[in-house]
Short mmCIF file of C-alpha atoms and ligand atoms in Angstrom, two decimals:
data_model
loop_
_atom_site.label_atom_id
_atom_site.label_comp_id
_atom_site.label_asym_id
_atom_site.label_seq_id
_atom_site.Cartn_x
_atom_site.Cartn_y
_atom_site.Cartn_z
CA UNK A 20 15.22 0.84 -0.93
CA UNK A 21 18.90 -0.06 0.41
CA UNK A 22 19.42 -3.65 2.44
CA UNK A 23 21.18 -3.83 5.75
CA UNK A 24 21.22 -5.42 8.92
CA UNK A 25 19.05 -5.00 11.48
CA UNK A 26 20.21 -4.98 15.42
CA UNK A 27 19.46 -8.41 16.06
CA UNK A 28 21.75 -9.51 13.71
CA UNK A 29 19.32 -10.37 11.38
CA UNK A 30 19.23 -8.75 7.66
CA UNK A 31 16.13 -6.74 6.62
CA UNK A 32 15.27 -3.72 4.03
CA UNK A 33 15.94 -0.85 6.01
CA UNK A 34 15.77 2.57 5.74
CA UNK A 35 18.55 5.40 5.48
CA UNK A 36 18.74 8.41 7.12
CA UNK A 37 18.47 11.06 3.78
CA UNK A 38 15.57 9.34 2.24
CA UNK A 39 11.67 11.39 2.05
CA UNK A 40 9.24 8.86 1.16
CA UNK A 41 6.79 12.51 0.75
CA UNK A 42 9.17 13.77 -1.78
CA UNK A 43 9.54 10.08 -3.43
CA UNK A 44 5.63 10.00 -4.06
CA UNK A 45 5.32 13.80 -5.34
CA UNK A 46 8.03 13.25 -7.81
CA UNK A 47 6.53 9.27 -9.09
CA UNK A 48 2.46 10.18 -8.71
CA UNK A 49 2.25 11.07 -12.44
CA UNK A 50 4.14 8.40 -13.61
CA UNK A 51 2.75 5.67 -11.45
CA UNK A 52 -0.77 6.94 -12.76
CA UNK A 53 0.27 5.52 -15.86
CA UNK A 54 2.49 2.51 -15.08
CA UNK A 55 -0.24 1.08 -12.78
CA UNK A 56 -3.23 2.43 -13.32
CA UNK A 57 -5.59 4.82 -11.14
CA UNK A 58 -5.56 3.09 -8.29
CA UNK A 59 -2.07 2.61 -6.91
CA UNK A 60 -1.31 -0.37 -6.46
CA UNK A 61 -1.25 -4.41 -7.13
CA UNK A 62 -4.21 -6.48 -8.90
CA UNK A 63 -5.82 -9.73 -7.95
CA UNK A 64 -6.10 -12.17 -10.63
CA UNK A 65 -8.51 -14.67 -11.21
CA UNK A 66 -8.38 -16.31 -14.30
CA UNK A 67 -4.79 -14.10 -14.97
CA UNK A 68 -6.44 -12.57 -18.36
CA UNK A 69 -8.09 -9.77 -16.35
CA UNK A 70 -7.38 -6.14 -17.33
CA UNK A 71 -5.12 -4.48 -14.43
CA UNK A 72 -7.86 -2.20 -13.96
CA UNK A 73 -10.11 -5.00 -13.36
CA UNK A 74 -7.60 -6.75 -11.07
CA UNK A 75 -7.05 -3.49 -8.98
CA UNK A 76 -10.74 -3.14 -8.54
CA UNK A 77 -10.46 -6.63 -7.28
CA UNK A 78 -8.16 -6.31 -4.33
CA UNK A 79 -9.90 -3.27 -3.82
CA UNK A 80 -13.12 -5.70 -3.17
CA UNK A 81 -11.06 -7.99 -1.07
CA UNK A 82 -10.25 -5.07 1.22
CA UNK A 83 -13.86 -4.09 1.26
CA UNK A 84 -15.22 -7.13 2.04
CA UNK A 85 -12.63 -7.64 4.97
CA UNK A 86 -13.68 -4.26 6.05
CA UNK A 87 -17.24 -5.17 6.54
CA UNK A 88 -19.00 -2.20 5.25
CA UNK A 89 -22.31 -4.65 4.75
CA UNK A 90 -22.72 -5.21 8.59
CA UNK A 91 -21.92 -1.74 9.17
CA UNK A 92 -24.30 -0.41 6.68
CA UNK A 93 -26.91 -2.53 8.18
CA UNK A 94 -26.06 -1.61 11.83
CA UNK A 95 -26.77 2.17 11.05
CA UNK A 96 -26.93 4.54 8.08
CA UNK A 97 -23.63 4.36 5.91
CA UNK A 98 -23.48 8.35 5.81
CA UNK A 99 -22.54 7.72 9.27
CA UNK A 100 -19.71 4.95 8.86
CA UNK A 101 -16.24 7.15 8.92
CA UNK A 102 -13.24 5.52 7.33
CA UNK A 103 -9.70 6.78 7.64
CA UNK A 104 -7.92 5.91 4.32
CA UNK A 105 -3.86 5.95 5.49
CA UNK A 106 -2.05 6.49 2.39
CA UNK A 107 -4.68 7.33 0.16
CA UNK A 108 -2.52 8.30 -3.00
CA UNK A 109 -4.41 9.73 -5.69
CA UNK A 110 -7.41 9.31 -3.95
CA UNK A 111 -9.09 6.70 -6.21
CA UNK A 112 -9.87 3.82 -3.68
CA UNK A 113 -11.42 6.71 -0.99
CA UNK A 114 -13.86 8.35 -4.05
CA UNK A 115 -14.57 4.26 -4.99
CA UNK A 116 -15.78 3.49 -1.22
CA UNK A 117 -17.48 6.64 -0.91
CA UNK A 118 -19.36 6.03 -4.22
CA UNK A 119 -20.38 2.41 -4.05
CA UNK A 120 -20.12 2.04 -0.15
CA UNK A 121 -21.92 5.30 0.80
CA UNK A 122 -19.04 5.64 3.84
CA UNK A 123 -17.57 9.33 4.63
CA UNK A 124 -13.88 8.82 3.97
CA UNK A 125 -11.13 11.00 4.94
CA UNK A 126 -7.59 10.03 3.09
CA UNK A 127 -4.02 11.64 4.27
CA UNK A 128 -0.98 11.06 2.60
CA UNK A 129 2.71 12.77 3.50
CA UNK A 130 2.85 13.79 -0.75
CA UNK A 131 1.43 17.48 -1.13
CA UNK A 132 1.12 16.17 -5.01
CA UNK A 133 -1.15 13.15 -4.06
CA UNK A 134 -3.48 15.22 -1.84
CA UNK A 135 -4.17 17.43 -4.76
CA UNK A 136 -4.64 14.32 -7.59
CA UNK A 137 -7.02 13.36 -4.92
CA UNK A 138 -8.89 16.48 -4.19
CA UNK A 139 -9.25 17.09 -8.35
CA UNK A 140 -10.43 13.15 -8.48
CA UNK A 141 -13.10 14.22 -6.28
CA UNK A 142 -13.99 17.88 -7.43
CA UNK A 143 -14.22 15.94 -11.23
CA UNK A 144 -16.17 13.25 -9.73
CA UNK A 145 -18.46 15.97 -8.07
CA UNK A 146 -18.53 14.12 -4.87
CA UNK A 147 -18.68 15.20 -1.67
CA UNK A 148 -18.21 13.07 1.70
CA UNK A 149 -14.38 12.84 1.05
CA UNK A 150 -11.50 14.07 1.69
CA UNK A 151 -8.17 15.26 1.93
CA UNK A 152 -5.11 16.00 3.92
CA UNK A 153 -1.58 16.04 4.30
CA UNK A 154 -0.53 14.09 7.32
CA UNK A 155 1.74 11.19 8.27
CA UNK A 156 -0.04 7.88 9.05
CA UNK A 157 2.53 6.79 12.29
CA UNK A 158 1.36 10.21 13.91
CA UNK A 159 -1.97 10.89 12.32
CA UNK A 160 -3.34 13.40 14.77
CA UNK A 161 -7.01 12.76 15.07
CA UNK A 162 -8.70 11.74 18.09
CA UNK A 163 -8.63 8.61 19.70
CA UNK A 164 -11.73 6.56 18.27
CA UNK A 165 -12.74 8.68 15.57
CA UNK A 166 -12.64 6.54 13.07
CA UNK A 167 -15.54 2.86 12.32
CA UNK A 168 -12.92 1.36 9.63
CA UNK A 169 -8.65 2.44 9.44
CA UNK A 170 -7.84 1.42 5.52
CA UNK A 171 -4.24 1.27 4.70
CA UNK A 172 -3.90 -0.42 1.36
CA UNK A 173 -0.05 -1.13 0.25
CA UNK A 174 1.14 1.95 2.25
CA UNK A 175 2.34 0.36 5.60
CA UNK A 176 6.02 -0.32 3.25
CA UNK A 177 6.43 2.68 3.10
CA UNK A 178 7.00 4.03 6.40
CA UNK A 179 10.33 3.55 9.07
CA UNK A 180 7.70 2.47 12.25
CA UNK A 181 5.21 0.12 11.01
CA UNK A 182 4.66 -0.32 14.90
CA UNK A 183 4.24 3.34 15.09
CA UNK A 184 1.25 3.30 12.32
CA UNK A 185 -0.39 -0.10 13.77
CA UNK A 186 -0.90 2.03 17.02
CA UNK A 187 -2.14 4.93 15.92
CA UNK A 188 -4.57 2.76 13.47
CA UNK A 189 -6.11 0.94 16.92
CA UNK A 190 -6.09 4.31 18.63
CA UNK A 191 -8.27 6.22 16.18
CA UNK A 192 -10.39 2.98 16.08
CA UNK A 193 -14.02 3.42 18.04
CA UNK A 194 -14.71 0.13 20.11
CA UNK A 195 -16.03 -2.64 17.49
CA UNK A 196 -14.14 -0.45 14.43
CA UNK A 197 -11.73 -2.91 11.92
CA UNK A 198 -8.59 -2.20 10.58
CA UNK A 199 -8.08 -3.54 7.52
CA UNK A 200 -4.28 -3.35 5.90
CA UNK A 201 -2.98 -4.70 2.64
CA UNK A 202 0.93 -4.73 1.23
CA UNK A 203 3.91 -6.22 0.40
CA UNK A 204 5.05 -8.92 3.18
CA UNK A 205 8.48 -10.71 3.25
CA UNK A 206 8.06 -14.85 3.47
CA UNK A 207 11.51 -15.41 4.58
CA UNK A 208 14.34 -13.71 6.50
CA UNK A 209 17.03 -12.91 3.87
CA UNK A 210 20.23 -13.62 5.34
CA UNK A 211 22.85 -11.07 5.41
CA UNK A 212 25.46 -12.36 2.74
CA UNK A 213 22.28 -12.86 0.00
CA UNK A 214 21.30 -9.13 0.83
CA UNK A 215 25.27 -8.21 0.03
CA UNK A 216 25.09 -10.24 -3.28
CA UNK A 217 22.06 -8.45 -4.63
CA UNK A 218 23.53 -5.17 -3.61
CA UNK A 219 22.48 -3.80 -7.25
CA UNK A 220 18.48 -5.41 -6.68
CA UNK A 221 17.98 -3.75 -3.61
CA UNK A 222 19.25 -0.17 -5.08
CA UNK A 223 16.97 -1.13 -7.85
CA UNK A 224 14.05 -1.30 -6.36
CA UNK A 225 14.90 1.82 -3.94
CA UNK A 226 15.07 4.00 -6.70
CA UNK A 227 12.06 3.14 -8.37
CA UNK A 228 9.66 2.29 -5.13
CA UNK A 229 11.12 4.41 -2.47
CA UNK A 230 12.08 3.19 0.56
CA UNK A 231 10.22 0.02 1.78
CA UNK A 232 10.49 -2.08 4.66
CA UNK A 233 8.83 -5.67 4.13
CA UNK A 234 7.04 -7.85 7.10
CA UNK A 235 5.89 -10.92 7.37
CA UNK A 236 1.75 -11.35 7.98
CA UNK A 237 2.74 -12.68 11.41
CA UNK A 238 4.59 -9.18 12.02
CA UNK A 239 1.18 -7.56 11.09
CA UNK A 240 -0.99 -9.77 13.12
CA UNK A 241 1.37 -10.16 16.27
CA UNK A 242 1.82 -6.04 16.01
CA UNK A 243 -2.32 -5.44 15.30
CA UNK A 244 -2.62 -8.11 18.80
CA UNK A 245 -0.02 -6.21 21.01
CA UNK A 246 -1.80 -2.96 20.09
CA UNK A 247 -4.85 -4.43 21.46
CA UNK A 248 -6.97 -5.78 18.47
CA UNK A 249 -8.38 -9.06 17.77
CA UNK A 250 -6.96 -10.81 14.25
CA UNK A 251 -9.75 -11.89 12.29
CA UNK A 252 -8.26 -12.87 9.34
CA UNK A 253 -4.61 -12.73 7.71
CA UNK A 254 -4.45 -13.83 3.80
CA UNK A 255 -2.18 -14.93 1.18
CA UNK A 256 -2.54 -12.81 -1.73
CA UNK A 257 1.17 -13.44 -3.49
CA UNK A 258 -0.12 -16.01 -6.39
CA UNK A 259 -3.06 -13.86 -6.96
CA UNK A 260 -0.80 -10.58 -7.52
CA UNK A 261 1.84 -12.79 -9.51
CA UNK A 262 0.32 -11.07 -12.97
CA UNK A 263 0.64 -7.61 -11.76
CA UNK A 264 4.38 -7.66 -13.13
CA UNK A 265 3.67 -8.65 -16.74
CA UNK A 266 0.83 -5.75 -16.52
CA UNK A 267 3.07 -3.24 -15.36
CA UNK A 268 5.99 -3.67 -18.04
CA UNK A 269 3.09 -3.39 -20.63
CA UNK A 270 2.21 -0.34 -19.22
CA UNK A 271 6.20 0.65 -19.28
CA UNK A 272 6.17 -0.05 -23.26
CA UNK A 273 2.98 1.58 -24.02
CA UNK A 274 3.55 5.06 -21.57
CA UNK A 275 7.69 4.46 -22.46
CA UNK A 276 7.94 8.23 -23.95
CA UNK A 277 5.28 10.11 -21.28
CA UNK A 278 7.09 8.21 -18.21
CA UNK A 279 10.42 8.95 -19.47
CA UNK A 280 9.45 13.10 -19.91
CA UNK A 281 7.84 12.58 -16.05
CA UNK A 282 10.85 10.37 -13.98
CA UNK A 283 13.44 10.59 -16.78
CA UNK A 284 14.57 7.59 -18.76
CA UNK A 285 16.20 6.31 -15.12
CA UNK A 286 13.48 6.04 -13.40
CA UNK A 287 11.93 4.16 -16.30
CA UNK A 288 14.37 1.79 -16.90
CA UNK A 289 14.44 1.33 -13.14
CA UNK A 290 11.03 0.47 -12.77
CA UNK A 291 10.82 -1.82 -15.50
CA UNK A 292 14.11 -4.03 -14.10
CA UNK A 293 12.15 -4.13 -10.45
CA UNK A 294 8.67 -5.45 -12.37
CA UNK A 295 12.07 -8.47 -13.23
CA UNK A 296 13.32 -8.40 -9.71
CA UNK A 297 10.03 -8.89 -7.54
CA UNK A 298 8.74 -11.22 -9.66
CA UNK A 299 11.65 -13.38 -8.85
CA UNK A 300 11.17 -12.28 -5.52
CA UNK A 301 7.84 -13.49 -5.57
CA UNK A 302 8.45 -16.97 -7.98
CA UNK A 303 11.11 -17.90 -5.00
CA UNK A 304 8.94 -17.56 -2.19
CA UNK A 305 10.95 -14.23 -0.54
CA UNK A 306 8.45 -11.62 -0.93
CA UNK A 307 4.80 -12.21 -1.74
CA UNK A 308 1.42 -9.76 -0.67
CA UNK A 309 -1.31 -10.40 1.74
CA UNK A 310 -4.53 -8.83 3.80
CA UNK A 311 -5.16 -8.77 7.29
CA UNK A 312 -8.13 -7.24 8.95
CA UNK A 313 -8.02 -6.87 12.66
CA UNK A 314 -11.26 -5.54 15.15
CA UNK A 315 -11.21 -3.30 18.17
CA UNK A 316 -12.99 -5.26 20.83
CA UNK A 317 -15.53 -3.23 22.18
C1 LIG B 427 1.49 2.46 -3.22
S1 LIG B 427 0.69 3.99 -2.83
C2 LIG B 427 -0.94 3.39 -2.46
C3 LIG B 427 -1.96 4.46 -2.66
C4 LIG B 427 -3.44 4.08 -2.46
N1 LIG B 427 -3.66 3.42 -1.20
C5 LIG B 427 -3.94 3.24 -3.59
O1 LIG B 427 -4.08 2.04 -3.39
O2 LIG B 427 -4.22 3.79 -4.67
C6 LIG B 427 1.35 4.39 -1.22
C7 LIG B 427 0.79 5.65 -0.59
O3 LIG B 427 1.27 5.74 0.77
C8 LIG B 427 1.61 7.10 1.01
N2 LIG B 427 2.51 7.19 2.18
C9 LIG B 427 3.81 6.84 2.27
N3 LIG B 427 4.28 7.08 3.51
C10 LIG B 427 3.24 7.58 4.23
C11 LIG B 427 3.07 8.01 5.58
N4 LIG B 427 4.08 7.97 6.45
N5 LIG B 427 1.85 8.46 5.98
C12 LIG B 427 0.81 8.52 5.09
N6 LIG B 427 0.91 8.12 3.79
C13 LIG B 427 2.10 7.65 3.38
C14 LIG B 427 2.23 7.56 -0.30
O4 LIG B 427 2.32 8.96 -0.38
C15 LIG B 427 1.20 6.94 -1.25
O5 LIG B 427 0.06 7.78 -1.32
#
């Protein structure tokens, strides 16, 4: 992650040129297995005592309730409900739906590493009705309306078009299909000469997340409208995911010597300093996490 300023004058996290978020997640897969847990990616805490696990599973819910499997289930049979998981890591979330949702899923991801994690998930799991491939999620390359439900939990950071992955999201929708999207969103424009101070931060964080670019909700929702979808609901998830940062520098301490041996002792002391970095990030009202779910009108 490196901070810059956009064309418009205005500051941003941007991208630079050398940087392979594919390469990023093959070399931090093992690592982030055990600094957050199976499924990639924040919690949502109720009570704030919840296991990660537990709070994982539970934005993992939120998504699937935005997604609206119930209705779809009850519209027709849910073998028959295809979901395209964009960014599907180690495969976790796509084996959960397919298991307790009944949906086919089909996950991509650019790493090579997290297609195969997610292809052993589901060969252990002995399931069948998902699966696996290595593609990019701006220029997917499946059909136009393939697809009753586009998933893309905390993976729209990652890439340099987020425009570029909204659109191909609507296009594989079928008419009456929901995209649902999760991630990090920025709550305030950072201007330039605070991005300059925290310099060091914003390195920080690059080296132990990759790349990201943050967005507000009303990026997401004015981006999902433009591409021809109706916004049915955005949500503020950043107080909910507050915990996730205490969680995650337990898991540093516990998995210190096994992370170290997989990302080196820099990428652990990296990751535990960013756990520091968002949460200030999120305390001060900069960066925070939220949901949107968006339909295709048919
Ligand atoms: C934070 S992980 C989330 C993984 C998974 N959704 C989960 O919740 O367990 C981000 C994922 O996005 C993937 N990713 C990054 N850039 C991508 C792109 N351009 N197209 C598809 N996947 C991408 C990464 O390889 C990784 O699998």
């Amino acid at each position: 992650m490196s901070a810059s300023s956009t064309g418009s004058g205005e500051p941003a996290v941007e991208a630079t040129s050398e940087y392979d978020p594919a390469s990023h997640y093959d070399r931090v897969t093992a690592a982030w297995q055990l600094l957050l847990g199976d499924e990639l990616h924040y919690g949502v805490f109720d009570s704030g005592d919840e296991l990660l696990e537990v709070a994982t599973g539970a934005l993992t819910a939120r998504m699937v309730q935005a997604a609206g499997f119930a209705e779809l289930a009850a519209a027709r049979s849910p073998a028959r409900v295809r979901v395209l998981d964009v960014g599907c890591g180690s495969g976790a979330p796509a084996c959960e739906l397919r298991t307790t949702e009944g949906v086919e899923v089909v996950g991509i991801t650019t790493s090579g590493v997290g297609v195969d994690a997610a292809r052993a998930r589901a060969t252990a799991l002995g399931i069948d009705g998902v699966s696996f491939e290595q593609r990019d999620g701006m220029d997917n390359g499946f059909a136009d309306a393939e697809f009753d439900v586009v998933w893309a939990l905390e993976s729209s950071h990652l890439m340099r078009d987020r425009e570029a992955l909204i659109n191909e999201c609507a296009r594989v929708l079928r008419p009456g299909g929901r995209l649902v999207l999760c991630d990090l969103v920025k709550w305030r424009d950072i201007p330039f000469a605070e991005v300059r101070g925290r310099i060091a931060d914003f390195a920080t964080l690059r080296e132990a997340f990759g790349d990201a670019h943050f967005e507000s909700l009303d990026y997401y929702a004015g981006t999902a409208t433009a591409a021809g979808l109706t916004v049915e609901r955005t949500d503020d998830l950043t107080a909910a995911t507050l915990p996730t940062f205490d969680r995650w520098r337990a898991n540093a301490a516990t998995h210190r010597d096994e992370v170290v041996g997989l990302i080196g002792i820099g990428g652990h002391e990296a990751f535990v300093r960013s756990c520091d970095i968002l949460e200030a990030f999120w305390r001060d009202g900069t960066f925070g996490y939220g949901l949107i779910s968006a339909v295709r009108p048919s």
